[in-house]
Amino acid sequence: KAGVTQTPRYLIKTRGQQVTLSCSPISGHRSVSWYQQTPGQGLQFLFEYFSETQRNKGNFPGRFSGRQFSNSRSEMNVSTLELGDSALYLCASSHLPGTGGSSYNSPLHFGNGTRLTVT
Amino acid sequence: TQLLEQSPQFLSIQEGENLTVYCNSSSVFSSLQWYRQEPGEGPVLLVTVVTGGEVKKLKRLTFQFGDARKDSSLHITAAQPGDTGLYLCAGIRNTGNQFYFGTGTSLTVIP
């Protein structure tokens, strides 16, 4: 089956603009997570959605927001872009959301990311 | 500070050598996963370990979960250029339901 699809692959924006990134999960997967990856900070968790509800949110400012649709597709939006928002944004889908205390956690299936450059 | 610290951060070795990557934390994890990421792509799952002390082998790769479920290691035997990539550990804590990723180990295997 098709993997996780992220669009667009590359994006160049200027400071102050806003951007919307899209993620289509693997068919049947209802959990979608977003991560920001930079050379200095590594993979940082942004938020996770399951069945259209935000389950978890990382430590990012309110300029970063997301949503999930009834078909499990997800979008994330960044408003008032800053230079420091330049990064690879990765989306991951999984069959079930993570559960602390459980010995089983569905693996994450990642897309190839959207490379955002803010100038 | 990151919840999961990996070492070394960078590793450059000759083809045929052995290496070990470490993933350490002061927190207990329900399970721990290892991913490999190649340039221009997203991370791909290699293995999941769930039981303290568990050892899993994937061809030349051996993964171990610490007895206390706070740390893990990845050992590669006779490294090949195809092993080149960024290795990431990730886990969910016993309390909580968010995946935490390690700081990453960038491996280069020179032919």
Coordinates of C-alpha atoms in Angstrom, one line a residue:
Chain A
K1 CA 0.0 0.0 0.0
A2 CA 1.0 3.6 -0.5
G3 CA 3.3 5.2 2.1
V4 CA 2.9 8.5 3.9
T5 CA 2.8 11.3 1.4
Q6 CA 3.8 14.8 2.3
T7 CA 3.3 17.9 0.1
P8 CA 5.0 20.0 -1.0
R9 CA 8.6 18.5 -0.8
Y10 CA 10.2 21.9 -0.8
L11 CA 9.0 25.4 0.2
I12 CA 10.7 28.8 0.3
K13 CA 8.9 31.5 2.2
T14 CA 9.9 34.9 3.6
R15 CA 9.7 36.0 7.2
G16 CA 6.2 37.0 8.4
Q17 CA 4.4 34.8 5.9
Q18 CA 2.4 31.7 6.8
V19 CA 2.6 28.2 5.4
T20 CA 0.5 25.1 5.3
L21 CA 1.9 21.6 5.0
S22 CA -0.1 18.5 4.1
C23 CA 0.2 14.9 5.1
S24 CA -1.7 11.9 3.8
P25 CA -1.2 8.9 6.1
I26 CA -1.1 5.2 5.1
S27 CA -4.6 4.0 4.5
G28 CA -6.1 2.7 7.7
H29 CA -3.8 4.7 9.9
R30 CA -5.7 7.1 12.2
S31 CA -2.8 8.6 14.2
V32 CA -0.7 11.3 12.6
S33 CA 2.2 13.0 14.3
W34 CA 4.3 16.0 13.2
Y35 CA 8.0 16.5 13.9
Q36 CA 10.5 19.3 13.2
Q37 CA 14.0 18.2 12.3
T38 CA 17.0 20.5 12.4
P39 CA 20.7 19.7 12.6
G40 CA 21.1 21.4 16.0
Q41 CA 17.9 20.1 17.8
G42 CA 17.3 16.8 16.1
L43 CA 13.7 15.5 15.9
Q44 CA 11.4 17.6 18.0
F45 CA 7.7 16.6 18.5
L46 CA 5.1 19.1 17.4
F47 CA 1.8 17.4 17.9
E48 CA -0.2 14.2 17.4
Y49 CA -3.7 13.8 16.1
F50 CA -5.9 10.7 16.5
S51 CA -9.5 10.6 15.1
E52 CA -9.5 14.3 14.4
T53 CA -8.5 15.2 18.0
Q54 CA -5.2 16.6 19.1
R55 CA -3.8 14.1 21.7
N56 CA -0.5 15.6 22.4
K57 CA 1.3 18.8 21.8
G58 CA 5.0 19.5 22.0
N59 CA 6.8 22.6 23.3
F60 CA 6.3 24.9 20.4
P61 CA 4.8 28.4 20.2
G62 CA 1.2 28.9 19.3
R63 CA 2.3 29.9 15.8
F64 CA 2.4 26.2 15.1
S65 CA -1.0 24.6 14.7
G66 CA -2.5 21.6 13.1
R67 CA -5.6 19.7 12.3
Q68 CA -6.8 16.3 11.1
F69 CA -9.7 15.6 8.8
S70 CA -12.2 12.8 8.9
N71 CA -10.2 10.9 6.3
S72 CA -7.2 11.1 8.6
R73 CA -5.3 13.5 6.4
S74 CA -3.6 16.2 8.4
E75 CA -2.3 19.7 7.8
M76 CA 0.0 21.8 9.9
N77 CA 0.2 25.6 9.7
V78 CA 2.9 27.9 10.8
S79 CA 2.1 31.6 10.9
T80 CA 4.3 34.6 11.1
L81 CA 7.3 32.6 9.9
E82 CA 10.7 33.2 11.5
L83 CA 14.2 32.4 10.2
G84 CA 14.5 29.7 12.9
D85 CA 11.5 27.8 11.5
S86 CA 13.7 26.7 8.6
A87 CA 13.7 22.9 9.0
L88 CA 12.6 19.6 7.6
Y89 CA 9.0 18.9 8.8
L90 CA 8.2 15.2 9.0
C91 CA 4.8 13.6 9.3
A92 CA 4.4 10.1 10.7
S93 CA 1.4 7.9 10.7
S94 CA 0.6 4.9 12.8
H95 CA -2.2 2.4 13.2
L96 CA -2.7 3.2 16.9
P97 CA -1.5 6.1 19.0
G98 CA 1.3 5.6 21.5
T99 CA 0.4 4.4 24.9
G100 CA 2.7 4.8 27.9
G101 CA 2.8 1.7 30.1
S102 CA 2.0 -0.6 27.2
S103 CA 4.6 -3.0 26.0
Y104 CA 3.3 -2.5 22.4
N105 CA 3.5 0.8 20.5
S106 CA 2.7 0.9 16.8
P107 CA 5.7 1.9 14.8
L108 CA 5.8 5.2 13.1
H109 CA 5.8 5.4 9.4
F110 CA 7.3 8.6 8.1
G111 CA 6.9 10.6 5.0
N112 CA 9.9 12.0 3.2
G113 CA 9.2 15.4 4.7
T114 CA 8.8 19.0 3.6
R115 CA 11.9 21.1 3.5
L116 CA 10.9 24.6 4.6
T117 CA 13.4 27.5 4.0
V118 CA 12.5 30.9 5.5
T119 CA 14.5 33.8 4.1
Chain B
T1 CA 18.3 18.6 27.4
Q2 CA 17.0 15.7 25.4
L3 CA 15.3 12.8 27.2
L4 CA 17.2 10.3 25.1
E5 CA 20.9 10.9 24.6
Q6 CA 22.7 9.0 21.9
S7 CA 26.5 8.5 21.6
P8 CA 28.5 8.9 19.6
Q9 CA 27.0 11.8 17.7
F10 CA 29.1 11.2 14.6
L11 CA 30.9 8.0 13.6
S12 CA 33.1 7.4 10.5
I13 CA 34.5 4.0 10.1
Q14 CA 36.0 1.7 7.4
E15 CA 34.0 -1.0 5.7
G16 CA 34.3 -4.2 7.7
E17 CA 34.7 -2.7 11.1
N18 CA 32.3 -3.2 14.0
L19 CA 30.6 -0.4 15.9
T20 CA 28.1 0.2 18.7
V21 CA 25.7 3.1 19.2
Y22 CA 24.2 3.9 22.6
C23 CA 20.9 5.4 23.6
N24 CA 20.6 6.4 27.2
S25 CA 18.0 8.0 29.5
S26 CA 17.2 8.4 33.1
S27 CA 13.6 7.6 32.3
V28 CA 11.9 4.2 32.0
F29 CA 10.4 3.4 28.6
S30 CA 7.5 1.0 27.7
S31 CA 9.3 0.2 24.5
L32 CA 12.1 1.5 22.4
Q33 CA 12.4 1.6 18.7
W34 CA 15.4 2.2 16.4
Y35 CA 15.1 4.0 13.1
R36 CA 17.5 4.7 10.2
Q37 CA 17.2 7.8 8.1
E38 CA 18.9 8.3 4.8
P39 CA 19.5 11.8 3.2
G40 CA 16.3 13.2 1.7
E41 CA 14.1 10.6 3.3
G42 CA 12.1 10.1 6.5
P43 CA 13.2 7.7 9.2
V44 CA 12.5 4.0 8.7
L45 CA 11.8 1.6 11.5
L46 CA 14.5 -1.1 12.1
V47 CA 13.3 -2.8 15.2
T48 CA 11.2 -2.5 18.4
V49 CA 12.4 -3.8 21.7
V50 CA 9.8 -4.2 24.6
T51 CA 11.2 -6.4 27.3
G52 CA 14.1 -5.4 29.7
G53 CA 17.2 -7.3 28.7
E54 CA 15.8 -8.3 25.3
V55 CA 18.2 -8.8 22.4
K56 CA 17.1 -8.8 18.8
K57 CA 19.1 -9.5 15.7
L58 CA 18.5 -8.2 12.2
K59 CA 21.2 -9.7 9.9
R60 CA 24.4 -7.9 11.0
L61 CA 22.5 -5.6 13.4
T62 CA 22.1 -6.5 17.1
F63 CA 19.8 -4.5 19.3
Q64 CA 19.6 -4.7 23.1
F65 CA 17.2 -3.2 25.6
G66 CA 18.6 -2.5 29.0
D67 CA 17.4 -4.5 32.0
A68 CA 15.9 -1.5 33.5
R69 CA 14.4 -0.3 30.2
K70 CA 16.2 3.0 30.4
D71 CA 18.8 2.4 27.7
S72 CA 19.5 0.5 24.5
S73 CA 22.4 -0.2 22.2
L74 CA 22.8 -1.0 18.5
H75 CA 25.7 -3.1 17.4
I76 CA 26.7 -3.4 13.7
T77 CA 29.1 -6.2 12.7
A78 CA 31.2 -5.8 9.6
A79 CA 29.8 -2.5 8.6
Q80 CA 29.0 -1.9 4.9
P81 CA 28.6 1.4 3.0
G82 CA 24.9 0.7 2.8
D83 CA 24.7 1.1 6.6
T84 CA 25.5 4.8 6.2
G85 CA 22.8 7.0 7.6
L86 CA 21.4 8.7 10.7
Y87 CA 20.4 6.2 13.4
L88 CA 17.7 7.3 15.8
C89 CA 16.3 5.7 18.9
A90 CA 12.8 6.6 20.0
G91 CA 10.5 5.5 22.9
I92 CA 7.4 6.2 24.9
R93 CA 7.8 6.6 28.6
N94 CA 6.0 4.4 31.1
T95 CA 4.0 7.5 32.1
G96 CA 2.8 9.4 29.1
N97 CA 1.9 8.7 25.5
Q98 CA 4.4 10.8 23.4
F99 CA 7.2 9.4 21.3
Y100 CA 10.6 10.9 22.3
F101 CA 13.5 10.7 19.8
G102 CA 17.1 10.5 20.6
T103 CA 19.7 13.0 19.5
G104 CA 20.8 10.8 16.6
T105 CA 24.1 9.1 15.5
S106 CA 25.3 9.9 12.0
L107 CA 27.2 6.9 10.7
T108 CA 29.5 7.0 7.6
V109 CA 31.0 3.8 6.4
I110 CA 33.9 4.3 4.0
P111 CA 34.4 1.7 1.3

